[in-house]
Amino acid sequence: MAKKSKKQQQSGGTPATVALTAAGVDFTVHSYDHDPGHPSYGEEAAEAMGVSPDRVFKTLVADVDGALTVAVVPVAGSLDLKALASALGGKRAAMADPALAERTTGYVRGGISPLGQRKRLRTVLDASAEAHPTICVSAGRRGLEVELSPKDLATLTAATLAPISRA
């Protein structure tokens, strides 16, 4: 697993790492060899980095009352669609079509980052993130994670913090 400093990221990287560098946020990039046969991108990331699944968060794209929305939840749990809709004052939420999520965010499934998306979407970060000094989210590519403070993630994505995951 390689770690790269912000300076190393300035010369290239994903839209997510470029956005973090431009914002002047402290972050660490973790890379690992992605196994296409692994059944869960998030669990694979947690295992490869040796990090608790409670600190590794997956980025899911949902449709809340007709608007695409990003939900960031721990890989140890699952997204509660009813809680997501409620957090945004909506009535109904469903998972977005994967192809639409990829086109809208500019990332591929399993590598969608809440940062540096092609089109900025409303974002809800699970409130459990606040229990950790740092969390890991996709850096915009399978096999690449970025570790940062949940506060910085919430600020950069203008996220609503709400309990949207379930065990």
PDB file of C-alpha atoms in Angstrom, residues 8-144:
ATOM      1  CA  GLN A   8       2.959  14.161  -5.026  1.00  0.00           C
ATOM      2  CA  GLN A   9      -0.734  14.459  -5.846  1.00  0.00           C
ATOM      3  CA  GLN A  10      -0.358  17.913  -7.400  1.00  0.00           C
ATOM      4  CA  SER A  11       1.430  16.480 -10.421  1.00  0.00           C
ATOM      5  CA  GLY A  12      -1.507  14.210 -11.233  1.00  0.00           C
ATOM      6  CA  GLY A  13      -4.177  12.157  -9.624  1.00  0.00           C
ATOM      7  CA  THR A  14      -7.906  11.902  -9.729  1.00  0.00           C
ATOM      8  CA  PRO A  15     -10.405  14.769  -9.659  1.00  0.00           C
ATOM      9  CA  ALA A  16     -10.908  13.922  -5.957  1.00  0.00           C
ATOM     10  CA  THR A  17      -7.242  14.292  -5.020  1.00  0.00           C
ATOM     11  CA  VAL A  18      -6.912  17.401  -7.180  1.00  0.00           C
ATOM     12  CA  ALA A  19      -9.918  18.934  -5.367  1.00  0.00           C
ATOM     13  CA  LEU A  20      -8.401  18.095  -1.970  1.00  0.00           C
ATOM     14  CA  THR A  21      -5.056  19.604  -2.940  1.00  0.00           C
ATOM     15  CA  ALA A  22      -6.716  22.756  -4.278  1.00  0.00           C
ATOM     16  CA  ALA A  23      -8.668  23.105  -1.012  1.00  0.00           C
ATOM     17  CA  GLY A  24      -5.467  22.812   1.051  1.00  0.00           C
ATOM     18  CA  VAL A  25      -6.898  19.951   3.095  1.00  0.00           C
ATOM     19  CA  ASP A  26      -4.687  17.434   4.899  1.00  0.00           C
ATOM     20  CA  PHE A  27      -5.186  13.966   3.440  1.00  0.00           C
ATOM     21  CA  THR A  28      -3.387  10.706   2.790  1.00  0.00           C
ATOM     22  CA  VAL A  29      -3.802   8.550  -0.293  1.00  0.00           C
ATOM     23  CA  HIS A  30      -3.804   4.769   0.129  1.00  0.00           C
ATOM     24  CA  SER A  31      -3.478   2.519  -2.901  1.00  0.00           C
ATOM     25  CA  TYR A  32      -3.822  -1.232  -3.140  1.00  0.00           C
ATOM     26  CA  ASP A  33      -4.135  -3.853  -5.854  1.00  0.00           C
ATOM     27  CA  HIS A  34      -7.842  -4.151  -6.636  1.00  0.00           C
ATOM     28  CA  ASP A  35      -9.135  -7.699  -7.059  1.00  0.00           C
ATOM     29  CA  PRO A  36     -11.967  -7.632  -9.645  1.00  0.00           C
ATOM     30  CA  GLY A  37     -13.319 -10.861  -8.145  1.00  0.00           C
ATOM     31  CA  HIS A  38     -13.801  -9.440  -4.648  1.00  0.00           C
ATOM     32  CA  PRO A  39     -17.527  -9.299  -3.798  1.00  0.00           C
ATOM     33  CA  SER A  40     -17.365  -5.877  -2.033  1.00  0.00           C
ATOM     34  CA  TYR A  41     -15.286  -2.860  -3.065  1.00  0.00           C
ATOM     35  CA  GLY A  42     -15.527  -1.307   0.396  1.00  0.00           C
ATOM     36  CA  GLU A  43     -14.695  -4.432   2.363  1.00  0.00           C
ATOM     37  CA  GLU A  44     -11.782  -5.070   0.010  1.00  0.00           C
ATOM     38  CA  ALA A  45     -10.464  -1.557   0.712  1.00  0.00           C
ATOM     39  CA  ALA A  46     -10.774  -1.998   4.486  1.00  0.00           C
ATOM     40  CA  GLU A  47      -8.986  -5.365   4.369  1.00  0.00           C
ATOM     41  CA  ALA A  48      -6.222  -4.124   2.063  1.00  0.00           C
ATOM     42  CA  MET A  49      -5.546  -1.047   4.208  1.00  0.00           C
ATOM     43  CA  GLY A  50      -5.899  -2.865   7.541  1.00  0.00           C
ATOM     44  CA  VAL A  51      -8.529  -0.327   8.616  1.00  0.00           C
ATOM     45  CA  SER A  52     -11.741  -1.061  10.514  1.00  0.00           C
ATOM     46  CA  PRO A  53     -14.766  -1.212   8.161  1.00  0.00           C
ATOM     47  CA  ASP A  54     -16.388   1.377  10.471  1.00  0.00           C
ATOM     48  CA  ARG A  55     -13.807   3.934   9.238  1.00  0.00           C
ATOM     49  CA  VAL A  56     -14.054   3.099   5.533  1.00  0.00           C
ATOM     50  CA  PHE A  57     -17.043   4.750   3.872  1.00  0.00           C
ATOM     51  CA  LYS A  58     -18.669   3.880   0.565  1.00  0.00           C
ATOM     52  CA  THR A  59     -20.164   6.433  -1.784  1.00  0.00           C
ATOM     53  CA  LEU A  60     -23.605   5.519  -3.086  1.00  0.00           C
ATOM     54  CA  VAL A  61     -25.759   7.476  -5.505  1.00  0.00           C
ATOM     55  CA  ALA A  62     -29.491   7.488  -4.860  1.00  0.00           C
ATOM     56  CA  ASP A  63     -32.517   9.223  -6.315  1.00  0.00           C
ATOM     57  CA  VAL A  64     -34.416  11.245  -3.704  1.00  0.00           C
ATOM     58  CA  ASP A  65     -37.714  12.582  -5.044  1.00  0.00           C
ATOM     59  CA  GLY A  66     -36.276  12.782  -8.568  1.00  0.00           C
ATOM     60  CA  ALA A  67     -32.911  14.335  -7.654  1.00  0.00           C
ATOM     61  CA  LEU A  68     -29.641  12.424  -7.632  1.00  0.00           C
ATOM     62  CA  THR A  69     -28.053  12.463  -4.198  1.00  0.00           C
ATOM     63  CA  VAL A  70     -24.796  11.110  -2.761  1.00  0.00           C
ATOM     64  CA  ALA A  71     -24.931   9.021   0.412  1.00  0.00           C
ATOM     65  CA  VAL A  72     -21.657   8.298   2.236  1.00  0.00           C
ATOM     66  CA  VAL A  73     -22.001   5.393   4.666  1.00  0.00           C
ATOM     67  CA  PRO A  74     -19.660   2.941   6.429  1.00  0.00           C
ATOM     68  CA  VAL A  75     -18.875  -0.209   4.450  1.00  0.00           C
ATOM     69  CA  ALA A  76     -19.733  -2.158   7.617  1.00  0.00           C
ATOM     70  CA  GLY A  77     -23.395  -1.252   7.156  1.00  0.00           C
ATOM     71  CA  SER A  78     -25.912  -0.438   4.477  1.00  0.00           C
ATOM     72  CA  LEU A  79     -27.785   2.636   3.361  1.00  0.00           C
ATOM     73  CA  ASP A  80     -31.196   3.226   4.932  1.00  0.00           C
ATOM     74  CA  LEU A  81     -33.072   4.779   1.996  1.00  0.00           C
ATOM     75  CA  LYS A  82     -35.963   5.949   4.180  1.00  0.00           C
ATOM     76  CA  ALA A  83     -33.521   7.757   6.518  1.00  0.00           C
ATOM     77  CA  LEU A  84     -31.764   9.322   3.511  1.00  0.00           C
ATOM     78  CA  ALA A  85     -35.025  10.725   2.160  1.00  0.00           C
ATOM     79  CA  SER A  86     -35.950  11.999   5.611  1.00  0.00           C
ATOM     80  CA  ALA A  87     -32.548  13.681   6.089  1.00  0.00           C
ATOM     81  CA  LEU A  88     -33.246  15.764   3.002  1.00  0.00           C
ATOM     82  CA  GLY A  89     -36.897  16.434   3.728  1.00  0.00           C
ATOM     83  CA  GLY A  90     -37.884  14.050   0.947  1.00  0.00           C
ATOM     84  CA  LYS A  91     -40.548  11.409   0.717  1.00  0.00           C
ATOM     85  CA  ARG A  92     -38.975   8.625  -1.340  1.00  0.00           C
ATOM     86  CA  ALA A  93     -35.487   7.385  -2.119  1.00  0.00           C
ATOM     87  CA  ALA A  94     -34.232   4.594  -4.355  1.00  0.00           C
ATOM     88  CA  MET A  95     -30.821   3.571  -5.593  1.00  0.00           C
ATOM     89  CA  ALA A  96     -29.883   5.382  -8.801  1.00  0.00           C
ATOM     90  CA  ASP A  97     -29.256   3.553 -12.051  1.00  0.00           C
ATOM     91  CA  PRO A  98     -25.517   2.663 -11.996  1.00  0.00           C
ATOM     92  CA  ALA A  99     -24.925   3.976 -15.537  1.00  0.00           C
ATOM     93  CA  LEU A 100     -26.568   7.301 -14.644  1.00  0.00           C
ATOM     94  CA  ALA A 101     -24.494   7.513 -11.457  1.00  0.00           C
ATOM     95  CA  GLU A 102     -21.306   6.957 -13.468  1.00  0.00           C
ATOM     96  CA  ARG A 103     -22.229   9.544 -16.129  1.00  0.00           C
ATOM     97  CA  THR A 104     -23.240  12.139 -13.563  1.00  0.00           C
ATOM     98  CA  THR A 105     -20.270  11.755 -11.204  1.00  0.00           C
ATOM     99  CA  GLY A 106     -17.605  11.028 -13.822  1.00  0.00           C
ATOM    100  CA  TYR A 107     -16.440   7.977 -11.864  1.00  0.00           C
ATOM    101  CA  VAL A 108     -16.896   4.226 -12.370  1.00  0.00           C
ATOM    102  CA  ARG A 109     -18.887   2.042  -9.988  1.00  0.00           C
ATOM    103  CA  GLY A 110     -16.641   0.926  -7.149  1.00  0.00           C
ATOM    104  CA  GLY A 111     -14.584   4.088  -7.574  1.00  0.00           C
ATOM    105  CA  ILE A 112     -17.159   6.839  -7.098  1.00  0.00           C
ATOM    106  CA  SER A 113     -15.770   9.484  -4.798  1.00  0.00           C
ATOM    107  CA  PRO A 114     -17.848  12.071  -2.949  1.00  0.00           C
ATOM    108  CA  LEU A 115     -15.167  14.591  -4.012  1.00  0.00           C
ATOM    109  CA  GLY A 116     -14.380  16.067  -7.424  1.00  0.00           C
ATOM    110  CA  GLN A 117     -17.530  14.860  -9.138  1.00  0.00           C
ATOM    111  CA  ARG A 118     -18.371  16.015 -12.651  1.00  0.00           C
ATOM    112  CA  LYS A 119     -21.686  17.420 -11.375  1.00  0.00           C
ATOM    113  CA  ARG A 120     -21.875  18.364  -7.717  1.00  0.00           C
ATOM    114  CA  LEU A 121     -24.691  16.478  -6.061  1.00  0.00           C
ATOM    115  CA  ARG A 122     -26.383  16.943  -2.705  1.00  0.00           C
ATOM    116  CA  THR A 123     -24.456  14.854  -0.215  1.00  0.00           C
ATOM    117  CA  VAL A 124     -25.423  13.218   3.072  1.00  0.00           C
ATOM    118  CA  LEU A 125     -22.653  11.855   5.293  1.00  0.00           C
ATOM    119  CA  ASP A 126     -23.616   9.268   7.887  1.00  0.00           C
ATOM    120  CA  ALA A 127     -23.361  10.799  11.361  1.00  0.00           C
ATOM    121  CA  SER A 128     -21.191   7.890  12.559  1.00  0.00           C
ATOM    122  CA  ALA A 129     -18.268   9.505  10.706  1.00  0.00           C
ATOM    123  CA  GLU A 130     -18.000  12.077  13.502  1.00  0.00           C
ATOM    124  CA  ALA A 131     -16.852   9.337  15.901  1.00  0.00           C
ATOM    125  CA  HIS A 132     -13.521   9.021  14.049  1.00  0.00           C
ATOM    126  CA  PRO A 133     -10.601  11.451  13.698  1.00  0.00           C
ATOM    127  CA  THR A 134     -10.219  10.325  10.068  1.00  0.00           C
ATOM    128  CA  ILE A 135     -12.226   8.242   7.631  1.00  0.00           C
ATOM    129  CA  CYS A 136     -11.427   6.755   4.242  1.00  0.00           C
ATOM    130  CA  VAL A 137     -13.458   7.288   1.071  1.00  0.00           C
ATOM    131  CA  SER A 138     -12.819   6.457  -2.542  1.00  0.00           C
ATOM    132  CA  ALA A 139     -10.251   8.680  -4.195  1.00  0.00           C
ATOM    133  CA  GLY A 140     -11.969   8.186  -7.545  1.00  0.00           C
ATOM    134  CA  ARG A 141     -10.572   4.895  -8.748  1.00  0.00           C
ATOM    135  CA  ARG A 142     -10.875   1.275  -7.695  1.00  0.00           C
ATOM    136  CA  GLY A 143      -7.879   0.476  -5.508  1.00  0.00           C
ATOM    137  CA  LEU A 144      -7.383   4.075  -4.392  1.00  0.00           C
TER     138      LEU A 144
END
